[in-house]
Amino acid sequence: NIQEGHFHEGYDDIGYNFLIDFYGNVYEGRGWDYRGAHAHKFNNFSLGINFIGNFQFHRPTRATRKAGKKLIACGVEMGKIQKGYDLNCHRDLGAAGGKDTS
């Protein structure tokens, strides 16, 4: 359970703003208007979208990727994500295996 894992790590709740499952269902974590706790040093100016699963050996499903694109487009349309945004994964920001280590 992601929430229990984050509690165990010392967080007050899920650190991600949104989570997307295998079927493309989007779940709200902290939502659009609350700072995430997902990428140390980047939380103040980023949005954390977690794709639920282990993707070391396979890509997220088409439904998962489509839901991610729709969520980002919605954020841009609502003014929650800037046009021309940068898209990064945990590893791009110094964290490995989905866990923030920076």
mmCIF file of N, CA, C and O in Angstrom, residues 6-67:
data_model
loop_
_atom_site.group_PDB
_atom_site.id
_atom_site.type_symbol
_atom_site.label_atom_id
_atom_site.label_comp_id
_atom_site.label_asym_id
_atom_site.label_seq_id
_atom_site.Cartn_x
_atom_site.Cartn_y
_atom_site.Cartn_z
ATOM 1 N N HIS A 6 4.470 5.394 2.653
ATOM 2 C CA HIS A 6 4.850 6.783 2.903
ATOM 3 C C HIS A 6 4.764 7.114 4.385
ATOM 4 O O HIS A 6 5.602 7.863 4.896
ATOM 5 N N PHE A 7 3.773 6.568 5.084
ATOM 6 C CA PHE A 7 3.700 6.740 6.545
ATOM 7 C C PHE A 7 4.974 6.175 7.180
ATOM 8 O O PHE A 7 5.580 6.804 8.044
ATOM 9 N N HIS A 8 5.382 4.989 6.735
ATOM 10 C CA HIS A 8 6.575 4.331 7.269
ATOM 11 C C HIS A 8 7.836 5.169 7.029
ATOM 12 O O HIS A 8 8.758 5.159 7.835
ATOM 13 N N GLU A 9 7.864 5.892 5.912
ATOM 14 C CA GLU A 9 9.006 6.747 5.582
ATOM 15 C C GLU A 9 8.977 8.078 6.347
ATOM 16 O O GLU A 9 9.870 8.897 6.199
ATOM 17 N N GLY A 10 7.909 8.316 7.112
ATOM 18 C CA GLY A 10 7.829 9.528 7.924
ATOM 19 C C GLY A 10 6.988 10.643 7.334
ATOM 20 O O GLY A 10 6.945 11.743 7.877
ATOM 21 N N TYR A 11 6.326 10.381 6.214
ATOM 22 C CA TYR A 11 5.467 11.388 5.609
ATOM 23 C C TYR A 11 4.102 11.396 6.303
ATOM 24 O O TYR A 11 3.671 10.385 6.857
ATOM 25 N N ASP A 12 3.417 12.529 6.223
ATOM 26 C CA ASP A 12 2.079 12.647 6.801
ATOM 27 C C ASP A 12 1.031 11.920 5.970
ATOM 28 O O ASP A 12 -0.023 11.554 6.474
ATOM 29 N N ASP A 13 1.296 11.746 4.687
ATOM 30 C CA ASP A 13 0.356 11.091 3.779
ATOM 31 C C ASP A 13 1.096 10.760 2.492
ATOM 32 O O ASP A 13 2.319 10.896 2.416
ATOM 33 N N ILE A 14 0.378 10.380 1.465
ATOM 34 C CA ILE A 14 0.984 10.091 0.166
ATOM 35 C C ILE A 14 1.717 11.339 -0.327
ATOM 36 O O ILE A 14 1.175 12.443 -0.262
ATOM 37 N N GLY A 15 2.928 11.159 -0.803
ATOM 38 C CA GLY A 15 3.736 12.295 -1.234
ATOM 39 C C GLY A 15 3.434 12.795 -2.632
ATOM 40 O O GLY A 15 3.813 13.904 -2.989
ATOM 41 N N TYR A 16 2.764 11.979 -3.438
ATOM 42 C CA TYR A 16 2.496 12.341 -4.825
ATOM 43 C C TYR A 16 1.232 13.180 -4.944
ATOM 44 O O TYR A 16 0.296 13.033 -4.171
ATOM 45 N N ASN A 17 1.196 14.015 -5.960
ATOM 46 C CA ASN A 17 -0.006 14.803 -6.226
ATOM 47 C C ASN A 17 -1.088 13.937 -6.866
ATOM 48 O O ASN A 17 -2.268 14.086 -6.562
ATOM 49 N N PHE A 18 -0.667 13.030 -7.752
ATOM 50 C CA PHE A 18 -1.598 12.125 -8.426
ATOM 51 C C PHE A 18 -0.930 10.775 -8.620
ATOM 52 O O PHE A 18 0.295 10.677 -8.686
ATOM 53 N N LEU A 19 -1.749 9.738 -8.746
ATOM 54 C CA LEU A 19 -1.272 8.387 -9.029
ATOM 55 C C LEU A 19 -2.129 7.811 -10.154
ATOM 56 O O LEU A 19 -3.327 8.096 -10.224
ATOM 57 N N ILE A 20 -1.515 7.026 -11.026
ATOM 58 C CA ILE A 20 -2.229 6.435 -12.152
ATOM 59 C C ILE A 20 -1.952 4.937 -12.159
ATOM 60 O O ILE A 20 -0.796 4.508 -12.104
ATOM 61 N N ASP A 21 -3.029 4.134 -12.250
ATOM 62 C CA ASP A 21 -2.862 2.688 -12.209
ATOM 63 C C ASP A 21 -2.778 2.065 -13.604
ATOM 64 O O ASP A 21 -2.832 2.753 -14.625
ATOM 65 N N PHE A 22 -2.653 0.760 -13.627
ATOM 66 C CA PHE A 22 -2.514 -0.072 -14.817
ATOM 67 C C PHE A 22 -3.629 0.155 -15.834
ATOM 68 O O PHE A 22 -3.422 0.083 -17.033
ATOM 69 N N TYR A 23 -4.829 0.451 -15.338
ATOM 70 C CA TYR A 23 -6.007 0.608 -16.199
ATOM 71 C C TYR A 23 -6.233 2.047 -16.662
ATOM 72 O O TYR A 23 -7.166 2.317 -17.395
ATOM 73 N N GLY A 24 -5.403 2.975 -16.186
ATOM 74 C CA GLY A 24 -5.556 4.374 -16.560
ATOM 75 C C GLY A 24 -6.418 5.169 -15.607
ATOM 76 O O GLY A 24 -6.759 6.325 -15.882
ATOM 77 N N ASN A 25 -6.765 4.575 -14.465
ATOM 78 C CA ASN A 25 -7.516 5.317 -13.443
ATOM 79 C C ASN A 25 -6.581 6.293 -12.751
ATOM 80 O O ASN A 25 -5.452 5.933 -12.396
ATOM 81 N N VAL A 26 -7.039 7.516 -12.569
ATOM 82 C CA VAL A 26 -6.250 8.554 -11.916
ATOM 83 C C VAL A 26 -6.782 8.743 -10.496
ATOM 84 O O VAL A 26 -7.984 8.901 -10.293
ATOM 85 N N TYR A 27 -5.867 8.729 -9.542
ATOM 86 C CA TYR A 27 -6.221 8.921 -8.137
ATOM 87 C C TYR A 27 -5.565 10.191 -7.638
ATOM 88 O O TYR A 27 -4.400 10.462 -7.938
ATOM 89 N N GLU A 28 -6.308 10.961 -6.885
ATOM 90 C CA GLU A 28 -5.762 12.197 -6.329
ATOM 91 C C GLU A 28 -5.047 11.900 -5.028
ATOM 92 O O GLU A 28 -5.602 11.277 -4.130
ATOM 93 N N GLY A 29 -3.793 12.328 -4.958
ATOM 94 C CA GLY A 29 -3.031 12.255 -3.719
ATOM 95 C C GLY A 29 -3.163 13.606 -3.033
ATOM 96 O O GLY A 29 -4.166 13.896 -2.398
ATOM 97 N N ARG A 30 -2.185 14.472 -3.258
ATOM 98 C CA ARG A 30 -2.223 15.815 -2.682
ATOM 99 C C ARG A 30 -2.955 16.814 -3.580
ATOM 100 O O ARG A 30 -3.203 17.927 -3.184
ATOM 101 N N GLY A 31 -3.269 16.419 -4.790
ATOM 102 C CA GLY A 31 -4.012 17.278 -5.702
ATOM 103 C C GLY A 31 -3.156 18.374 -6.319
ATOM 104 O O GLY A 31 -1.939 18.395 -6.205
ATOM 105 N N TRP A 32 -3.824 19.279 -6.999
ATOM 106 C CA TRP A 32 -3.136 20.347 -7.735
ATOM 107 C C TRP A 32 -2.519 21.406 -6.839
ATOM 108 O O TRP A 32 -1.498 21.989 -7.180
ATOM 109 N N ASP A 33 -3.144 21.702 -5.727
ATOM 110 C CA ASP A 33 -2.803 22.912 -4.980
ATOM 111 C C ASP A 33 -1.945 22.700 -3.735
ATOM 112 O O ASP A 33 -1.720 23.649 -2.992
ATOM 113 N N TYR A 34 -1.474 21.481 -3.503
ATOM 114 C CA TYR A 34 -0.643 21.222 -2.332
ATOM 115 C C TYR A 34 0.712 20.695 -2.760
ATOM 116 O O TYR A 34 0.822 19.851 -3.650
ATOM 117 N N ARG A 35 1.745 21.194 -2.100
ATOM 118 C CA ARG A 35 3.115 20.792 -2.415
ATOM 119 C C ARG A 35 3.289 19.303 -2.170
ATOM 120 O O ARG A 35 2.898 18.776 -1.136
ATOM 121 N N GLY A 36 3.879 18.622 -3.129
ATOM 122 C CA GLY A 36 4.150 17.203 -2.991
ATOM 123 C C GLY A 36 5.370 16.944 -2.136
ATOM 124 O O GLY A 36 6.098 17.862 -1.736
ATOM 125 N N ALA A 37 5.586 15.686 -1.836
ATOM 126 C CA ALA A 37 6.773 15.235 -1.103
ATOM 127 C C ALA A 37 7.295 14.018 -1.863
ATOM 128 O O ALA A 37 7.248 12.897 -1.399
ATOM 129 N N HIS A 38 7.768 14.255 -3.065
ATOM 130 C CA HIS A 38 8.123 13.165 -3.969
ATOM 131 C C HIS A 38 9.515 13.296 -4.547
ATOM 132 O O HIS A 38 10.092 12.306 -4.979
ATOM 133 N N ALA A 39 10.075 14.494 -4.596
ATOM 134 C CA ALA A 39 11.391 14.701 -5.198
ATOM 135 C C ALA A 39 12.099 15.829 -4.452
ATOM 136 O O ALA A 39 11.979 16.996 -4.804
ATOM 137 N N HIS A 40 12.831 15.451 -3.418
ATOM 138 C CA HIS A 40 13.546 16.409 -2.574
ATOM 139 C C HIS A 40 14.276 17.439 -3.441
ATOM 140 O O HIS A 40 14.845 17.094 -4.465
ATOM 141 N N LYS A 41 14.234 18.672 -3.059
ATOM 142 C CA LYS A 41 14.831 19.825 -3.742
ATOM 143 C C LYS A 41 14.005 20.304 -4.930
ATOM 144 O O LYS A 41 14.282 21.353 -5.486
ATOM 145 N N PHE A 42 12.984 19.550 -5.345
ATOM 146 C CA PHE A 42 12.162 19.927 -6.487
ATOM 147 C C PHE A 42 10.685 20.080 -6.118
ATOM 148 O O PHE A 42 9.883 20.482 -6.942
ATOM 149 N N ASN A 43 10.328 19.733 -4.897
ATOM 150 C CA ASN A 43 8.922 19.735 -4.489
ATOM 151 C C ASN A 43 8.268 21.106 -4.557
ATOM 152 O O ASN A 43 7.063 21.196 -4.806
ATOM 153 N N ASN A 44 9.023 22.169 -4.339
ATOM 154 C CA ASN A 44 8.440 23.519 -4.329
ATOM 155 C C ASN A 44 7.948 23.986 -5.688
ATOM 156 O O ASN A 44 7.123 24.887 -5.769
ATOM 157 N N PHE A 45 8.454 23.377 -6.747
ATOM 158 C CA PHE A 45 8.072 23.855 -8.081
ATOM 159 C C PHE A 45 7.787 22.703 -9.049
ATOM 160 O O PHE A 45 7.962 22.838 -10.253
ATOM 161 N N SER A 46 7.322 21.593 -8.503
ATOM 162 C CA SER A 46 7.015 20.459 -9.370
ATOM 163 C C SER A 46 5.717 19.786 -8.945
ATOM 164 O O SER A 46 5.168 20.072 -7.885
ATOM 165 N N LEU A 47 5.255 18.908 -9.790
ATOM 166 C CA LEU A 47 4.047 18.129 -9.543
ATOM 167 C C LEU A 47 4.449 16.669 -9.643
ATOM 168 O O LEU A 47 5.116 16.267 -10.597
ATOM 169 N N GLY A 48 4.085 15.856 -8.667
ATOM 170 C CA GLY A 48 4.454 14.448 -8.650
ATOM 171 C C GLY A 48 3.329 13.554 -9.127
ATOM 172 O O GLY A 48 2.284 13.474 -8.498
ATOM 173 N N ILE A 49 3.545 12.897 -10.265
ATOM 174 C CA ILE A 49 2.585 11.936 -10.795
ATOM 175 C C ILE A 49 3.237 10.562 -10.729
ATOM 176 O O ILE A 49 4.265 10.327 -11.362
ATOM 177 N N ASN A 50 2.646 9.663 -9.965
ATOM 178 C CA ASN A 50 3.177 8.321 -9.799
ATOM 179 C C ASN A 50 2.441 7.353 -10.717
ATOM 180 O O ASN A 50 1.215 7.289 -10.687
ATOM 181 N N PHE A 51 3.189 6.637 -11.539
ATOM 182 C CA PHE A 51 2.628 5.564 -12.340
ATOM 183 C C PHE A 51 2.824 4.294 -11.529
ATOM 184 O O PHE A 51 3.953 3.854 -11.331
ATOM 185 N N ILE A 52 1.736 3.725 -11.044
ATOM 186 C CA ILE A 52 1.794 2.595 -10.124
ATOM 187 C C ILE A 52 2.279 1.350 -10.861
ATOM 188 O O ILE A 52 1.703 0.940 -11.864
ATOM 189 N N GLY A 53 3.357 0.750 -10.369
ATOM 190 C CA GLY A 53 3.878 -0.476 -10.956
ATOM 191 C C GLY A 53 5.387 -0.487 -10.990
ATOM 192 O O GLY A 53 6.047 0.486 -10.639
ATOM 193 N N ASN A 54 5.933 -1.604 -11.427
ATOM 194 C CA ASN A 54 7.368 -1.767 -11.592
ATOM 195 C C ASN A 54 7.648 -1.788 -13.093
ATOM 196 O O ASN A 54 7.198 -2.691 -13.796
ATOM 197 N N PHE A 55 8.404 -0.807 -13.570
ATOM 198 C CA PHE A 55 8.626 -0.666 -15.009
ATOM 199 C C PHE A 55 10.072 -0.921 -15.415
ATOM 200 O O PHE A 55 10.538 -0.399 -16.414
ATOM 201 N N GLN A 56 10.759 -1.740 -14.627
ATOM 202 C CA GLN A 56 12.130 -2.090 -14.988
ATOM 203 C C GLN A 56 12.176 -2.943 -16.258
ATOM 204 O O GLN A 56 13.116 -2.846 -17.027
ATOM 205 N N PHE A 57 11.169 -3.790 -16.454
ATOM 206 C CA PHE A 57 11.208 -4.733 -17.560
ATOM 207 C C PHE A 57 10.099 -4.539 -18.585
ATOM 208 O O PHE A 57 10.087 -5.212 -19.610
ATOM 209 N N HIS A 58 9.164 -3.637 -18.304
ATOM 210 C CA HIS A 58 8.100 -3.339 -19.269
ATOM 211 C C HIS A 58 7.624 -1.911 -19.067
ATOM 212 O O HIS A 58 7.791 -1.332 -18.001
ATOM 213 N N ARG A 59 7.058 -1.370 -20.104
ATOM 214 C CA ARG A 59 6.564 0.013 -20.069
ATOM 215 C C ARG A 59 5.194 0.057 -19.401
ATOM 216 O O ARG A 59 4.479 -0.944 -19.380
ATOM 217 N N PRO A 60 4.797 1.231 -18.912
ATOM 218 C CA PRO A 60 3.409 1.374 -18.444
ATOM 219 C C PRO A 60 2.453 1.059 -19.593
ATOM 220 O O PRO A 60 2.796 1.234 -20.764
ATOM 221 N N THR A 61 1.258 0.631 -19.271
ATOM 222 C CA THR A 61 0.279 0.281 -20.300
ATOM 223 C C THR A 61 -0.102 1.510 -21.118
ATOM 224 O O THR A 61 0.095 2.656 -20.698
ATOM 225 N N ARG A 62 -0.693 1.236 -22.264
ATOM 226 C CA ARG A 62 -1.188 2.321 -23.121
ATOM 227 C C ARG A 62 -2.208 3.170 -22.356
ATOM 228 O O ARG A 62 -2.194 4.400 -22.437
ATOM 229 N N ALA A 63 -3.083 2.517 -21.584
ATOM 230 C CA ALA A 63 -4.095 3.244 -20.805
ATOM 231 C C ALA A 63 -3.444 4.133 -19.756
ATOM 232 O O ALA A 63 -3.880 5.270 -19.534
ATOM 233 N N THR A 64 -2.389 3.642 -19.131
ATOM 234 C CA THR A 64 -1.663 4.432 -18.128
ATOM 235 C C THR A 64 -1.030 5.658 -18.766
ATOM 236 O O THR A 64 -1.151 6.779 -18.256
ATOM 237 N N ARG A 65 -0.358 5.453 -19.880
ATOM 238 C CA ARG A 65 0.311 6.568 -20.564
ATOM 239 C C ARG A 65 -0.707 7.590 -21.064
ATOM 240 O O ARG A 65 -0.489 8.799 -20.947
ATOM 241 N N LYS A 66 -1.813 7.115 -21.615
ATOM 242 C CA LYS A 66 -2.855 8.017 -22.115
ATOM 243 C C LYS A 66 -3.440 8.853 -20.974
ATOM 244 O O LYS A 66 -3.637 10.059 -21.115
ATOM 245 N N ALA A 67 -3.686 8.224 -19.827
ATOM 246 C CA ALA A 67 -4.216 8.950 -18.673
ATOM 247 C C ALA A 67 -3.216 10.000 -18.190
ATOM 248 O O ALA A 67 -3.605 11.111 -17.808
#
